[in-house]
mmCIF file of C-alpha atoms in Angstrom:
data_model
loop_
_atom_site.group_PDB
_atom_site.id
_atom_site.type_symbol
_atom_site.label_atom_id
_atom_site.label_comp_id
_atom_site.label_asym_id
_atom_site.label_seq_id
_atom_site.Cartn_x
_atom_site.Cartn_y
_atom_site.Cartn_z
ATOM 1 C CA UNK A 1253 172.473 27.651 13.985
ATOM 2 C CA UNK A 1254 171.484 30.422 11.558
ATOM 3 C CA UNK A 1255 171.593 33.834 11.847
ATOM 4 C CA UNK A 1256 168.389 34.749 12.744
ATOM 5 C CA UNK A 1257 168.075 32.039 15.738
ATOM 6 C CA UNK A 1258 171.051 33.949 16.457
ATOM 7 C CA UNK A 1259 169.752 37.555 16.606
ATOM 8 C CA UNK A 1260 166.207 35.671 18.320
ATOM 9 C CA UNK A 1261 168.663 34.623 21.270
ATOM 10 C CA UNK A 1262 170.670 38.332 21.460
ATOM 11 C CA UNK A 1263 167.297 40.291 21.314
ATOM 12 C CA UNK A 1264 166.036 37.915 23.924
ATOM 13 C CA UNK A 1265 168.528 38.471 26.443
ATOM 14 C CA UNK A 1266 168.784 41.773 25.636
ATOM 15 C CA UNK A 1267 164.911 42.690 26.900
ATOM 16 C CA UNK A 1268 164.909 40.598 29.847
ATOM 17 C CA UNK A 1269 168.793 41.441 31.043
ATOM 18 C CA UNK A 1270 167.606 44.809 30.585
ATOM 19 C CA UNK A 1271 164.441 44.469 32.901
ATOM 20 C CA UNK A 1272 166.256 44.434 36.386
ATOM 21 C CA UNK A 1273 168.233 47.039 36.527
ATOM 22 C CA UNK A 1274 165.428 49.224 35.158
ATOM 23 C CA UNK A 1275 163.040 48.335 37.603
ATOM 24 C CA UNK A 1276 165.817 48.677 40.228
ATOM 25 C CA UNK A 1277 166.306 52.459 38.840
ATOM 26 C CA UNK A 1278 162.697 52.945 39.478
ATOM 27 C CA UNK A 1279 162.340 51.612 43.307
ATOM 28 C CA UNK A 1280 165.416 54.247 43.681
ATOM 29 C CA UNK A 1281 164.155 56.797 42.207
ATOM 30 C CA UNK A 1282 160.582 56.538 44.640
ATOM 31 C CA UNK A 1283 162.857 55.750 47.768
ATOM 32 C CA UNK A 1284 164.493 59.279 47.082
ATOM 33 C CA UNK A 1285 161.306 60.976 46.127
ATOM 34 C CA UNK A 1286 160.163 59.523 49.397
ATOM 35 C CA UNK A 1287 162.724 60.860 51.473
ATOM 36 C CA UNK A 1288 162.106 64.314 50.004
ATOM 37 C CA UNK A 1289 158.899 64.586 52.215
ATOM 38 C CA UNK A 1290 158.427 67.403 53.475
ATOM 39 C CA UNK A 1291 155.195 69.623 55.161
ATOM 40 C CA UNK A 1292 154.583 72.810 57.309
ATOM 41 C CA UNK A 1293 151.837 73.102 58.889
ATOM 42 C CA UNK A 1294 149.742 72.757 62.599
ATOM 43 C CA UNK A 1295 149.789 69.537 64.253
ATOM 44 C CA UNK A 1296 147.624 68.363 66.833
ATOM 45 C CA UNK A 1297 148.294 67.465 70.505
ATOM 46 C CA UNK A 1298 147.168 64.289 71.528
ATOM 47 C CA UNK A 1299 145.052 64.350 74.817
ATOM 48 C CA UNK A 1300 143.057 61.873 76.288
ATOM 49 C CA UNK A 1301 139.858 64.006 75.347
ATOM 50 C CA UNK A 1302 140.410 63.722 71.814
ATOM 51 C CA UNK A 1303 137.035 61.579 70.574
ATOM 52 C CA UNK A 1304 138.177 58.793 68.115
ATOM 53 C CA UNK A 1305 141.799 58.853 68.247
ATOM 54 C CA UNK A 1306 143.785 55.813 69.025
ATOM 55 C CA UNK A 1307 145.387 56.533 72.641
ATOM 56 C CA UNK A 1308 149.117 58.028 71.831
ATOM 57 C CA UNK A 1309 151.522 57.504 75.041
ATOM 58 C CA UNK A 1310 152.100 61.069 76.298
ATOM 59 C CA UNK A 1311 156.240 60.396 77.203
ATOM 60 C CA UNK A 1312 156.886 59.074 73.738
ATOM 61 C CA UNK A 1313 158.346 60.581 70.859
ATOM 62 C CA UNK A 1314 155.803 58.894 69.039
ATOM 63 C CA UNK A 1315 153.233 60.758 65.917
ATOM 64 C CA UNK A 1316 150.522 59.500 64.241
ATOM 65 C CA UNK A 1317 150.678 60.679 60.633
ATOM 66 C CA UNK A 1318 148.129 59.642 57.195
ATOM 67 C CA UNK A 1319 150.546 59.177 54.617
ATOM 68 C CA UNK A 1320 154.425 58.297 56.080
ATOM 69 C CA UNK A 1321 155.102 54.998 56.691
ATOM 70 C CA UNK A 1322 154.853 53.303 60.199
ATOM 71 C CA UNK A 1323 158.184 53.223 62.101
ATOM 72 C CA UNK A 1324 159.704 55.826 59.814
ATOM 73 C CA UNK A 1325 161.609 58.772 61.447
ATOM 74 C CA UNK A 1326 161.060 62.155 60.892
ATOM 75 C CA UNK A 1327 162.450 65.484 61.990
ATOM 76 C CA UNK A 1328 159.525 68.251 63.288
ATOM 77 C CA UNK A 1329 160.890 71.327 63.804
ATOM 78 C CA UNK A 1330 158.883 74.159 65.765
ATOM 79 C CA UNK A 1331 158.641 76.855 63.388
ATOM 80 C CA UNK A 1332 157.989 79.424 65.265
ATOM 81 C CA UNK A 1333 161.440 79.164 67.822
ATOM 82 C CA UNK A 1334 163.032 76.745 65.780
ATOM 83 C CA UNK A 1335 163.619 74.083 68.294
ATOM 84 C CA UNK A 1336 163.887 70.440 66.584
ATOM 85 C CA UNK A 1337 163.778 67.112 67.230
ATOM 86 C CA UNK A 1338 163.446 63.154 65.812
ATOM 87 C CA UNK A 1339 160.417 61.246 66.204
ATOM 88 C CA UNK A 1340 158.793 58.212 64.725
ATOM 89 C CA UNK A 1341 155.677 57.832 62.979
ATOM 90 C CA UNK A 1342 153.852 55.540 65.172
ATOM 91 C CA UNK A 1343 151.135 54.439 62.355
ATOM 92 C CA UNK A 1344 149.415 56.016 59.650
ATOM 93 C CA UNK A 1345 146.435 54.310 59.845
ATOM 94 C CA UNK A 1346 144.846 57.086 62.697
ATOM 95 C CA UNK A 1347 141.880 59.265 61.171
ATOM 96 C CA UNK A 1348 141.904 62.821 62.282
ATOM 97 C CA UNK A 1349 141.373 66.032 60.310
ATOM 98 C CA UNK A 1350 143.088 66.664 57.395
ATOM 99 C CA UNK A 1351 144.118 70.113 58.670
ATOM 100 C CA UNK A 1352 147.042 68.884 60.755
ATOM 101 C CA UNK A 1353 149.920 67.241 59.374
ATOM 102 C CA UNK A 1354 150.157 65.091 62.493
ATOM 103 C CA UNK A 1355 149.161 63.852 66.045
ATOM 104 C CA UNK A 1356 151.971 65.130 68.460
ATOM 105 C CA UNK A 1357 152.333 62.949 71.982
ATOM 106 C CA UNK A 1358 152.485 65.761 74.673
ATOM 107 C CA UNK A 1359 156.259 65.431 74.906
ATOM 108 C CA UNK A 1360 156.739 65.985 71.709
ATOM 109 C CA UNK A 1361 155.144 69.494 72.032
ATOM 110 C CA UNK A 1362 156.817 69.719 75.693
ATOM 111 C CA UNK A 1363 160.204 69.355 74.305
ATOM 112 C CA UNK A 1364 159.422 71.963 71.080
ATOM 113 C CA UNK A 1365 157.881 74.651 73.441
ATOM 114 C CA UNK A 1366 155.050 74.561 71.110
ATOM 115 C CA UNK A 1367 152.399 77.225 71.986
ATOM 116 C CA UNK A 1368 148.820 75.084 72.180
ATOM 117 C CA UNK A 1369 147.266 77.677 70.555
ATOM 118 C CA UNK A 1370 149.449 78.093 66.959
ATOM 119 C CA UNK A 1371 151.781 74.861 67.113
ATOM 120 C CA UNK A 1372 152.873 75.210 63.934
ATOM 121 C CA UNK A 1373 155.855 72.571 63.034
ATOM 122 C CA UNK A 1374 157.836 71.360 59.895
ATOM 123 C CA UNK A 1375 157.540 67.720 59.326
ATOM 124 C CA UNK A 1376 160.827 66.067 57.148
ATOM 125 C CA UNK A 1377 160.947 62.833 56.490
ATOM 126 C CA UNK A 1378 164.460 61.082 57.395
ATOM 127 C CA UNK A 1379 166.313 58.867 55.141
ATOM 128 C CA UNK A 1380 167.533 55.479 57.395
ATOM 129 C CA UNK A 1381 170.434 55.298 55.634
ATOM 130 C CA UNK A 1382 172.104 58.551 56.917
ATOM 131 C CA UNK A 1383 174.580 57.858 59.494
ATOM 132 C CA UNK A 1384 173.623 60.943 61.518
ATOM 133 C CA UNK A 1385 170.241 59.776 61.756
ATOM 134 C CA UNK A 1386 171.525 56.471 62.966
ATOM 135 C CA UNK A 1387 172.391 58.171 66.013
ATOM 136 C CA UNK A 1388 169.656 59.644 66.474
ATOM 137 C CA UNK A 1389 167.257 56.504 66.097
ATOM 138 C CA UNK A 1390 169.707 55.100 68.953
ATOM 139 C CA UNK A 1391 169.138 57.947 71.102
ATOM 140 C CA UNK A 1392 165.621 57.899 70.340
ATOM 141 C CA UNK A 1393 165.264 54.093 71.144
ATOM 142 C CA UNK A 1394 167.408 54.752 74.814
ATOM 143 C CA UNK A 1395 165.581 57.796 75.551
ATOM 144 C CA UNK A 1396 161.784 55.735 74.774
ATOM 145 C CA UNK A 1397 162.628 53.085 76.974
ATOM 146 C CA UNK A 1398 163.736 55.725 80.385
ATOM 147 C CA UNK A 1399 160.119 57.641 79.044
ATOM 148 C CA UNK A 1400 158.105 54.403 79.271
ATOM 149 C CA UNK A 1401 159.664 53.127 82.753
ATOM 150 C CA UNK A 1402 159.577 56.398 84.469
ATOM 151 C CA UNK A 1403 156.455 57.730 85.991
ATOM 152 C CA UNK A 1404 154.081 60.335 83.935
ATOM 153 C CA UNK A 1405 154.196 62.905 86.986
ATOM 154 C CA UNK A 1406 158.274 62.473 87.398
ATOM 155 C CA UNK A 1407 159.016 64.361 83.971
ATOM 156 C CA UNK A 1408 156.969 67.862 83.936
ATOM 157 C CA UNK A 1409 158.462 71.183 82.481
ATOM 158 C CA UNK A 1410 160.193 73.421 85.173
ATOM 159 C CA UNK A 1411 158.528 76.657 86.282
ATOM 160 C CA UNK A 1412 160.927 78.739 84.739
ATOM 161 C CA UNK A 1413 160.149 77.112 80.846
ATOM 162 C CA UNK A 1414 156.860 76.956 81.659
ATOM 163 C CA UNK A 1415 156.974 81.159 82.068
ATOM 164 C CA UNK A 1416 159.337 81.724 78.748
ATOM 165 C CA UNK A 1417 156.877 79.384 76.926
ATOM 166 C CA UNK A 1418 153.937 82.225 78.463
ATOM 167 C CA UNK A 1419 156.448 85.545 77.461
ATOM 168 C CA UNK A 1420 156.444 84.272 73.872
ATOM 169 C CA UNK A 1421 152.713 83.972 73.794
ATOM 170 C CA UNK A 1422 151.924 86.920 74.534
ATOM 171 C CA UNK A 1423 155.063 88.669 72.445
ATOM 172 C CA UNK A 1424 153.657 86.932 69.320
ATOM 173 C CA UNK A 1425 150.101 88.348 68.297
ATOM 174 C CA UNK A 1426 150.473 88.301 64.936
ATOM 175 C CA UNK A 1427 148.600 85.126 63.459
ATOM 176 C CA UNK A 1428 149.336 85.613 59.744
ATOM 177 C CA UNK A 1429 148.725 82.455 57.988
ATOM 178 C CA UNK A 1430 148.876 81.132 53.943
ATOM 179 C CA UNK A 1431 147.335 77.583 52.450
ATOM 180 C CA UNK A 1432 150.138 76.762 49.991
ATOM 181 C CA UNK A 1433 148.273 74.810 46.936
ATOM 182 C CA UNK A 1434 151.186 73.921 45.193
ATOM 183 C CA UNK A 1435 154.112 75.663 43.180
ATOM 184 C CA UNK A 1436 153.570 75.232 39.425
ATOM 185 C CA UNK A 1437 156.196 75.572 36.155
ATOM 186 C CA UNK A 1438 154.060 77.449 34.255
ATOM 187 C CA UNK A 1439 151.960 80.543 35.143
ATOM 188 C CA UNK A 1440 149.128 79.413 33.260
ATOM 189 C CA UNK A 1441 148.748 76.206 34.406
ATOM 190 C CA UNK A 1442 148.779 78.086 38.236
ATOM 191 C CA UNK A 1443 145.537 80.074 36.395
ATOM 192 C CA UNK A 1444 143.770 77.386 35.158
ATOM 193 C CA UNK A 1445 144.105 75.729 39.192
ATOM 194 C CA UNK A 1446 142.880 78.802 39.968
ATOM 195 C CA UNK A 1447 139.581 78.793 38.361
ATOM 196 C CA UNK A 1448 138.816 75.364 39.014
ATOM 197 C CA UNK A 1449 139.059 76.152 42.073
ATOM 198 C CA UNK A 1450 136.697 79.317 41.966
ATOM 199 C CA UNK A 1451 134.276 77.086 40.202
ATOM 200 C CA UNK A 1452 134.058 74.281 42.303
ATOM 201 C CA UNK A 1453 133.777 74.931 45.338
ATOM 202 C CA UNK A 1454 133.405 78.075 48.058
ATOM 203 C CA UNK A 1455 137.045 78.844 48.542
ATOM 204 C CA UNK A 1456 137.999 82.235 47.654
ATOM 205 C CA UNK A 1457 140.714 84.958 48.262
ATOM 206 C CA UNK A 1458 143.312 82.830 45.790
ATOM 207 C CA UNK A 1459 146.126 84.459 44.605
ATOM 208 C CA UNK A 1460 149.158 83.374 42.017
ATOM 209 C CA UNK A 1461 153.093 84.765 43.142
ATOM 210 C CA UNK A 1462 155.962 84.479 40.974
ATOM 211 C CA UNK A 1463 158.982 83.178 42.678
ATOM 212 C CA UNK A 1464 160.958 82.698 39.958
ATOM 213 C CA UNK A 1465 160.220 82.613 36.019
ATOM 214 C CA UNK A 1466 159.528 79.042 36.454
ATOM 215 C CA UNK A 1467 157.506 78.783 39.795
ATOM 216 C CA UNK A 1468 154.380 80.482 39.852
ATOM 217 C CA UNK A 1469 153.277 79.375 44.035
ATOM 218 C CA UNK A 1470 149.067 79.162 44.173
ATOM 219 C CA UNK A 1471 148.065 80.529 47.689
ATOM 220 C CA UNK A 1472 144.738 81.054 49.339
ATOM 221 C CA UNK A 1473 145.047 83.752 52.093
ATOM 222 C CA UNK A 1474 146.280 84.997 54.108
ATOM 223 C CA UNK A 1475 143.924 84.230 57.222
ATOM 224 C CA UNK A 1476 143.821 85.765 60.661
ATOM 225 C CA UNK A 1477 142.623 83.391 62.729
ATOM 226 C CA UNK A 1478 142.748 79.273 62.837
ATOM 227 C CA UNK A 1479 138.927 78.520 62.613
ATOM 228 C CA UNK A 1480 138.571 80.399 58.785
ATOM 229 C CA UNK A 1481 142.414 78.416 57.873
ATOM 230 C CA UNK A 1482 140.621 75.483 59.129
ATOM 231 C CA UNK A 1483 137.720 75.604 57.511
ATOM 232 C CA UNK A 1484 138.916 76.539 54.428
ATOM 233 C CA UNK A 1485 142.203 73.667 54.503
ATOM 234 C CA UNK A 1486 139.259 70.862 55.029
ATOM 235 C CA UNK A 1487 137.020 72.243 51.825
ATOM 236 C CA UNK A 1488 140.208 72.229 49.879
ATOM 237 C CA UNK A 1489 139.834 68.321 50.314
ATOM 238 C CA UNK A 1490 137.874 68.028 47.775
ATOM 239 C CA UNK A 1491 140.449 68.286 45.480
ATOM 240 C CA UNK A 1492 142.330 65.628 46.661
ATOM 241 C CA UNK A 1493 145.891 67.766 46.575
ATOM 242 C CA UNK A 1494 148.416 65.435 48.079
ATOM 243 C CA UNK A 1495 150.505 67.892 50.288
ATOM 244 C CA UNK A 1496 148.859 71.114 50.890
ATOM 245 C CA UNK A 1497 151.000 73.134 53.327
ATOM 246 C CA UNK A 1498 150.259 76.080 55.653
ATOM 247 C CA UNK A 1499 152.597 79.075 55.271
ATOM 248 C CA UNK A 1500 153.399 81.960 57.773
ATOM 249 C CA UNK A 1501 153.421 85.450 56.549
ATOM 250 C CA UNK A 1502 153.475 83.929 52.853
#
């Protein structure tokens, strides 16, 4: 065998040995940009009024969600009193508006003492390799399995959460709310968003604030009540940003 055969056979090997672990590098490197998920923003209660929604059982700890994978858990957070818990995302496949980052069963928003009128949660996506959130997927399947046996009426909030959940209401007036568009490296690549913006569509009130020398964050805001933020979060669809969050006093 002569030498070039020789280096034919090394250079062969050498680009197909090499393929695997490459590829394997990749499908790691998406699994952890996966589990870096993360959104802020209002989610919506499910109710049996809600036109065109799938039917979400109300003692679950069930969400529907549009991008998160079905049957992956997730820890929502109530921002606003900063009681958490672990859910499961139920299927992804539900259409509702793109201004809420999720469909919430009504324990979910039981359990959070979410106010119905500003339930504004963190969504973070859970990696199912962390032993800690092996416990909590057990305690999630045990405590999904008492929900669905026991009767809808035989789990209600008691009086006395029902009047702290009321006392916070009114204590918080303030509705003070940001659309984050996204947090850019350089400050003129946050402009040039900008202007597109401006010059495609109706959207105004935009405004560019350094967080560091090499963030620049793109907000449009801030809004005082929910129907302008809503209104304004759907045209921003347009642009087809993939995780547009809502920010308090931003």
């Amino acid at each position: 065998m002569n030498y070039k055969n020789i280096l034919l056979i090394f250079l062969f090997f050498f680009i197909y040995g090499c393929e695997s672990p490459i590829n394997t590098k990749k499908e790691k490197l998406n699994f952890e940009i996966e589990n870096k998920y993360k959104n802020a923003g209002f989610a919506l209660i499910y109710n049996d009024e809600l036109d065109g929604i799938k039917k979400l059982e109300e003692r679950s700890l069930n969400i529907y969600h549009k991008t998160l994978k079905k049957n992956s858990m997730v820890k929502i957070t109530n921002l606003n009193n900063g009681i958490s818990l672990i859910a499961k995302v139920k299927s992804n496949k539900v259409k509702f508006s793109d201004f809420y980052n999720s469909v919430l069963s009504l324990r979910i928003a039981e359990v959070l003492e979410l106010d119905e009128n500003e339930p504004y949660i963190e969504i973070i996506l859970i990696s199912k390799d962390s032993t800690f959130i092996a416990k909590k997927a057990k305690t999630f399947e045990e405590e999904s399995v008492v929900a669905e046996k026991a009767p809808v009426d035989g789990i209600q909030i008691s009086d006395l959460n029902e009047k702290k959940i009321k006392k916070k209401i009114i204590k918080d007036k303030n509705f003070l709310y940001s659309i984050k568009v996204a947090d850019f490296y350089y400050k003129d690549s946050a402009k040039m968003m900008l202007e597109k913006i401006k010059s495609e569509s109706l959207v105004k009130n935009l405004k560019i604030i350094e967080m560091s020398k090499t963030k620049y964050r793109l907000l449009i805001g801030p809004f005082n009540d929910i129907k302008s933020l809503k209104e304004t979060f759907e045209n921003m669809s347009l642009f087809n940003f993939e995780n547009l969050e809502i920010l308090k006093n931003a």
